CSV table of C-alpha atoms and ligand atoms in Angstrom, one decimal:
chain,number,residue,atom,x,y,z
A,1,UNK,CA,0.0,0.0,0.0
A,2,UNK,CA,1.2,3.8,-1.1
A,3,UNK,CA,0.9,6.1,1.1
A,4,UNK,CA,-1.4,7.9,-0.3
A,5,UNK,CA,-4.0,4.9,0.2
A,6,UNK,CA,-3.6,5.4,4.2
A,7,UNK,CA,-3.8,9.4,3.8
A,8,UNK,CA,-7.1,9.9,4.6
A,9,UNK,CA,-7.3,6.6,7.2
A,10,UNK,CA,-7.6,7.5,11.0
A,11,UNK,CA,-5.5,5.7,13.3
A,12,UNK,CA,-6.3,5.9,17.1
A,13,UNK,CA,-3.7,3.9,19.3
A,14,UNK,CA,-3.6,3.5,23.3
A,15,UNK,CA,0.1,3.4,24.9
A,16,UNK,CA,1.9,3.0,27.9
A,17,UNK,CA,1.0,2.7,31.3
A,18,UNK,CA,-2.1,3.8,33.2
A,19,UNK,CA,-1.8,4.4,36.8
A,20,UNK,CA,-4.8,4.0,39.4
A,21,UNK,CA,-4.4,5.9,42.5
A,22,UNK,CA,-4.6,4.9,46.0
A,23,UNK,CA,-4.9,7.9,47.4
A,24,UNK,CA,-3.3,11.6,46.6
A,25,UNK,CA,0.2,10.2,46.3
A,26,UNK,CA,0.3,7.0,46.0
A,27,UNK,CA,-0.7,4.7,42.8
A,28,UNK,CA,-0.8,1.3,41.5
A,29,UNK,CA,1.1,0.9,37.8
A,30,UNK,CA,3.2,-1.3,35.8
A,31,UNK,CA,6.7,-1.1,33.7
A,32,UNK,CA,5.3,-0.3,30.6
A,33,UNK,CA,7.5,2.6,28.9
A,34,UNK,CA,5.0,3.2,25.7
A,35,UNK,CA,8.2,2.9,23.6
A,36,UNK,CA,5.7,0.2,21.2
A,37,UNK,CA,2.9,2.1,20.7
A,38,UNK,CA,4.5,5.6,20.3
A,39,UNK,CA,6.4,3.6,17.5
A,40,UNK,CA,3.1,2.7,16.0
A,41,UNK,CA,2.4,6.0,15.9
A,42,UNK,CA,5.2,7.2,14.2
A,43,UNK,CA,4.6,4.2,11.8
A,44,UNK,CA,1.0,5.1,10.8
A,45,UNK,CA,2.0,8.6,10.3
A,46,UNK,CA,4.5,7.8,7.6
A,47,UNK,CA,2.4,5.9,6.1
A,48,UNK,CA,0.6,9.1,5.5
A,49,UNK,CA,-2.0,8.3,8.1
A,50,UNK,CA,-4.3,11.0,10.7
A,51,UNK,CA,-3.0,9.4,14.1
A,52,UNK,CA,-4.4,10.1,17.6
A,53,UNK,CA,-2.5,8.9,20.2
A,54,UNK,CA,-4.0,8.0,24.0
A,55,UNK,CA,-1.2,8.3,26.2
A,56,UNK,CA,-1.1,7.2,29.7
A,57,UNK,CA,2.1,8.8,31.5
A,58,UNK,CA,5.1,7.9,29.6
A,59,UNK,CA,8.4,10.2,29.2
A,60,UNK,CA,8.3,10.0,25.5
A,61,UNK,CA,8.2,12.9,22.8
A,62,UNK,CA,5.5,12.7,20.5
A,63,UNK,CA,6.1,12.1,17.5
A,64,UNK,CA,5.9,14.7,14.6
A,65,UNK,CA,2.3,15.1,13.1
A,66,UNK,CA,0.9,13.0,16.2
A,67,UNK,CA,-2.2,14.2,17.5
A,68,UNK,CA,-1.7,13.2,21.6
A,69,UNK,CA,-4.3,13.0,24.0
A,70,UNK,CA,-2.9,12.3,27.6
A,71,UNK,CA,-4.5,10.2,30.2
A,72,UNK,CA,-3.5,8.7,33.8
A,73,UNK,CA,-6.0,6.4,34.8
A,74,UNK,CA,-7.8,3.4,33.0
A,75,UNK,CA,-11.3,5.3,33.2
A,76,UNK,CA,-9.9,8.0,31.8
A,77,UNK,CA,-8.4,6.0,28.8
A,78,UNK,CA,-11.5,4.1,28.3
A,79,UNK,CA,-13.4,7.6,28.3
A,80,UNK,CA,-11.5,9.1,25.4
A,81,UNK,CA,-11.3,5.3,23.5
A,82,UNK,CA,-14.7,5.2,23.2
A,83,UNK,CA,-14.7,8.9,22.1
A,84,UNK,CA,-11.9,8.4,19.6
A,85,UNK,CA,-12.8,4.7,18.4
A,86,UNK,CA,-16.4,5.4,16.2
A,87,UNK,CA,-14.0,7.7,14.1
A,88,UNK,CA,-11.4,5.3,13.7
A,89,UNK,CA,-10.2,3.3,10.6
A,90,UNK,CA,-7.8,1.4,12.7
A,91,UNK,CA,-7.6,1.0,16.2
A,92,UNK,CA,-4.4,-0.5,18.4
A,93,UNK,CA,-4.4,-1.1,21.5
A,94,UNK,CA,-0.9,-1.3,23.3
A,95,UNK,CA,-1.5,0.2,26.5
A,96,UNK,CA,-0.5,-1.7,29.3
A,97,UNK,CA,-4.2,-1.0,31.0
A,98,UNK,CA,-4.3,-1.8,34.4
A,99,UNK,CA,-6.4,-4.6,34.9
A,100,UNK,CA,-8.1,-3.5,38.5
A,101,UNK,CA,-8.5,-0.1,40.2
A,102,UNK,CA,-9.1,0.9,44.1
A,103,UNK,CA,-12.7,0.5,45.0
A,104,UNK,CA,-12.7,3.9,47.0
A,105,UNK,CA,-9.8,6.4,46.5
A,106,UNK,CA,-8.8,7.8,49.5
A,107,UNK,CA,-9.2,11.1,49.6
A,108,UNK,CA,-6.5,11.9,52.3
A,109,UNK,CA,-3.1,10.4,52.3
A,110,UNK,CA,-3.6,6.7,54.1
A,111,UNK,CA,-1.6,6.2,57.5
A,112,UNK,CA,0.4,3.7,58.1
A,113,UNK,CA,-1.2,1.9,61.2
A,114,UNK,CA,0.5,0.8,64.2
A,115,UNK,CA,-2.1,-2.2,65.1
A,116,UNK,CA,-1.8,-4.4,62.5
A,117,UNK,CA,1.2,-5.9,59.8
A,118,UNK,CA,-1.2,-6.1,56.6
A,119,UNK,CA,-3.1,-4.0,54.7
A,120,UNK,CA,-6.1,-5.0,52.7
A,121,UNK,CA,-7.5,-3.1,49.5
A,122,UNK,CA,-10.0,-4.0,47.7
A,123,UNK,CA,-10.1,-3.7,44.1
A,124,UNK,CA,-12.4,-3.3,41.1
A,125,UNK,CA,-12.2,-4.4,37.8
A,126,UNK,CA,-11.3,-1.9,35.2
A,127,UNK,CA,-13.8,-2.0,31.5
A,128,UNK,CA,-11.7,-3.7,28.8
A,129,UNK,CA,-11.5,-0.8,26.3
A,130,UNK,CA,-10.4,-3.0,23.0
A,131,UNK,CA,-13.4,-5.6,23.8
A,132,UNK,CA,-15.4,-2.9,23.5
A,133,UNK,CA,-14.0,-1.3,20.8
A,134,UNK,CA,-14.0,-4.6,19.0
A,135,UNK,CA,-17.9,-5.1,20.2
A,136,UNK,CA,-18.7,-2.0,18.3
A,137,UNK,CA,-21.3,-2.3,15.4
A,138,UNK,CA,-20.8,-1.5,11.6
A,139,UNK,CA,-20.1,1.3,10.7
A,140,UNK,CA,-18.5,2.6,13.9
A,141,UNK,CA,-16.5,-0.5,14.6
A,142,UNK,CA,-13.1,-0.1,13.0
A,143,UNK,CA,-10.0,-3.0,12.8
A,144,UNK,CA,-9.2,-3.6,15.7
A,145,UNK,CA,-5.7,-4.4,16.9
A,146,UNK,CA,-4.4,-5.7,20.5
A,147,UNK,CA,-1.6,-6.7,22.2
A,148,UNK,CA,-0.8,-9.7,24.0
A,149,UNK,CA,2.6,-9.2,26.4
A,150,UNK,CA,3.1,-12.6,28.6
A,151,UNK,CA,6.2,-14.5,30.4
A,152,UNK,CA,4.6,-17.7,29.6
A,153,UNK,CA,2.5,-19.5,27.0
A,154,UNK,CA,2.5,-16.6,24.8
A,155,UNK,CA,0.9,-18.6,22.2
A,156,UNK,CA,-2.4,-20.3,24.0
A,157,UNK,CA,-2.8,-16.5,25.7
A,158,UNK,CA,-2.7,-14.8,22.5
A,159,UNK,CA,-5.2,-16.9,20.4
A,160,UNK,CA,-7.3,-17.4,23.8
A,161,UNK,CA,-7.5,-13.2,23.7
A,162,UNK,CA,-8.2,-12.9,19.9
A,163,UNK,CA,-11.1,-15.0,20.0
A,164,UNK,CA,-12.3,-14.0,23.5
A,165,UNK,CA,-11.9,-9.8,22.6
A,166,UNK,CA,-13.2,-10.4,18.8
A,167,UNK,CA,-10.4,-8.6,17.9
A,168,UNK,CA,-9.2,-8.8,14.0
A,169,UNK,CA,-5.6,-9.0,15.0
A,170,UNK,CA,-3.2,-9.5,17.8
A,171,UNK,CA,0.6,-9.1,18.5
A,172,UNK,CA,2.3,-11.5,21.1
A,173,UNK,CA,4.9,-10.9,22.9
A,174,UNK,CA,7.0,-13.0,25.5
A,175,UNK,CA,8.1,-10.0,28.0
A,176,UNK,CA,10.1,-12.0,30.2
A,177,UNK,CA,13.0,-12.4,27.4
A,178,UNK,CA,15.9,-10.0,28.3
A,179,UNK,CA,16.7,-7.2,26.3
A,180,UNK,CA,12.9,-7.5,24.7
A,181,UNK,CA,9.6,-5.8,25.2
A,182,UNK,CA,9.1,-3.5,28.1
A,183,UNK,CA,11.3,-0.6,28.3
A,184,UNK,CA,13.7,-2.0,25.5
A,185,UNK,CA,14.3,-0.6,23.0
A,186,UNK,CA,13.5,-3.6,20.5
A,187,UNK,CA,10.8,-6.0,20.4
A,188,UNK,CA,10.1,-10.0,19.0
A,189,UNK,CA,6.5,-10.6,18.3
A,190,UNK,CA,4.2,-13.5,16.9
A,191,UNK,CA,1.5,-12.0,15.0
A,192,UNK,CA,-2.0,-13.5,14.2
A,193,UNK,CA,-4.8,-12.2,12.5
A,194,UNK,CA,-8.2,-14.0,11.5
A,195,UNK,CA,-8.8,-14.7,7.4
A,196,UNK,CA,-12.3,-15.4,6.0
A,197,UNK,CA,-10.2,-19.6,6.3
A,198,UNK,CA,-8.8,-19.4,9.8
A,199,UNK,CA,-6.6,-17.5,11.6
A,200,UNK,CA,-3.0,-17.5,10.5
A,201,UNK,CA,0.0,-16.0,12.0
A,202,UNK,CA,3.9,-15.7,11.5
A,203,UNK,CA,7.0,-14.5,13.7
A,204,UNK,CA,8.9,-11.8,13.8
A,205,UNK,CA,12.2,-11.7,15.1
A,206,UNK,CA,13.7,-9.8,17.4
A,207,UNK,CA,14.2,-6.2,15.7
A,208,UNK,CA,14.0,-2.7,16.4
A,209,UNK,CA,10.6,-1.7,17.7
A,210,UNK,CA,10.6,0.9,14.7
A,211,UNK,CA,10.8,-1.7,12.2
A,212,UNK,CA,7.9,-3.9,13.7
A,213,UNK,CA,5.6,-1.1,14.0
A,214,UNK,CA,5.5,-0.6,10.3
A,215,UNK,CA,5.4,-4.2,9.7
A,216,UNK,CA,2.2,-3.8,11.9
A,217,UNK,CA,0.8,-0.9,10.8
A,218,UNK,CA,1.3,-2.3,6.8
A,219,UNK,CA,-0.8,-6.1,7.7
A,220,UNK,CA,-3.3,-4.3,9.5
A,221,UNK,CA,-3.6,-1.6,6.7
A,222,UNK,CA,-3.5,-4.4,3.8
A,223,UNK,CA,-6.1,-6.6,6.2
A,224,UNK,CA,-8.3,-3.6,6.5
A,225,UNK,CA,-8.2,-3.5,3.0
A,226,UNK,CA,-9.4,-7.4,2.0
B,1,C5P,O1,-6.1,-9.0,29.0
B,1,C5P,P1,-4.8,-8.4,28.7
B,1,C5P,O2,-4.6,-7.1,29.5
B,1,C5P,O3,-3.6,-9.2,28.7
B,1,C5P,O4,-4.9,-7.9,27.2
B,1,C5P,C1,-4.0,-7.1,26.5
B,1,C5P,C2,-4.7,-6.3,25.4
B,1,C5P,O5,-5.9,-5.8,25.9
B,1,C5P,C3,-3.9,-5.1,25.0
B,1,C5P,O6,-4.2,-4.9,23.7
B,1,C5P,C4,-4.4,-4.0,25.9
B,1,C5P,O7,-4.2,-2.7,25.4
B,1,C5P,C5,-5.9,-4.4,26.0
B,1,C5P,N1,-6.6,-4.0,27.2
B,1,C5P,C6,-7.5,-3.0,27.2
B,1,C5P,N2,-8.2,-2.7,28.3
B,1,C5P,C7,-8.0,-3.4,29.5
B,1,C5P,C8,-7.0,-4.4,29.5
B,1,C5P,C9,-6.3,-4.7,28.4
B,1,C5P,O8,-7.7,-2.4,26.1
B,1,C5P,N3,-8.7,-3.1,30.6
């Protein structure tokens, strides 16, 4: 595809981390450094597409001609995803979305307390933005891309979350490997996508995350496409 088949294609893409706070200065989070999805970004944009970016709090520039919308917590992501998704050609989610959040924020900063050696909190489950993105009807729903980051199975997970998210395509990737994934600077993957036969898939080997994101960005384009 040229790029001036993507030109008038929106891409809308989560990224990095969200954090869910305990009280005013405390949160729960995880390593994700949104080096992936800012790459997507950057990928969909030369390939001449519009790109909106959701951002949970990374310390990344945005890149050039990147429309950046930033967010902290996953209510706040899913808020602007479900905004952003109806005007979406393609939608990617690689934000490492926290899975639960605090029942009840405090709304003071929580003591530590002399009487007793554990602390309970009780926490909620977050909304799973790219299910619903993917539940979306025609027209609004757009391809829908997600990612699957594990330290084991990779493979099972990843075909288990295709199927269970209805998403169109997903990218696996084994984070425990050293010097891949979160925070590195270059990523493997194991993609897997869903044809009119099956599902099919292939690997990618350990590369720059640059050069996976447009190998991402061009499948999901051509798919989008068939
Ligand atoms: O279920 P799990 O978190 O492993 O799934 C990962 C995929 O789902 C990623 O694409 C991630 O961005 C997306 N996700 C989401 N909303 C959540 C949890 C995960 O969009 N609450």
């Amino acid at each position: 595809m040229t790029a001036a088949d993507t030109r008038n294609r929106h891409v809308v893409i989560t990224a990095g981390p969200t954090r869910e706070a305990l009280d005013p200065v405390r949160y729960l989070s995880n390593h994700s450094s949104g080096k992936m999805g800012y790459a997507l970004a950057a990928a969909a944009h030369a390939a001449g597409a519009k790109v909106t970016l959701i951002s949970g709090p990374v310390s990344l520039a945005t890149p050039s001609g990147v429309t950046r919308i930033d967010v902290t917590s996953a209510l706040d992501m899913h808020t602007e995803a479900q905004r952003l998704a109806p005007t979406a050609d393609l939608f990617i989610a690689c934000a490492a979305v926290a899975d639960y959040r605090a029942e009840h924020v405090a709304e003071h900063k929580m003591k530590k307390r002399g009487d007793s050696e554990t602390l309970t909190l009780t926490l909620v489950k977050n909304p799973d933005i790219v299910a619903e993105v993917a539940a979306l009807a025609a027209p609004k729903r757009p391809f829908v891309v997600g990612f699957a980051a594990e330290t084991r199975d990779t493979q099972d997970y990843a075909r288990d979350k295709l199927t269970r998210k209805g998403l169109d395509m997903i990218v696996a990737n084994d984070v425990s490997q050293a010097g891949l994934g979160f925070g590195s600077d270059d990523n493997a993957a194991w993609l897997l996508w869903r044809t009119p036969e099956g599902v099919e898939s292939d690997t990618q080997p350990p590369q720059p995350k640059s050069a996976l994101a447009e190998t991402v960005i061009q499948r999901a384009f051509d798919l989008l496409d068939t």
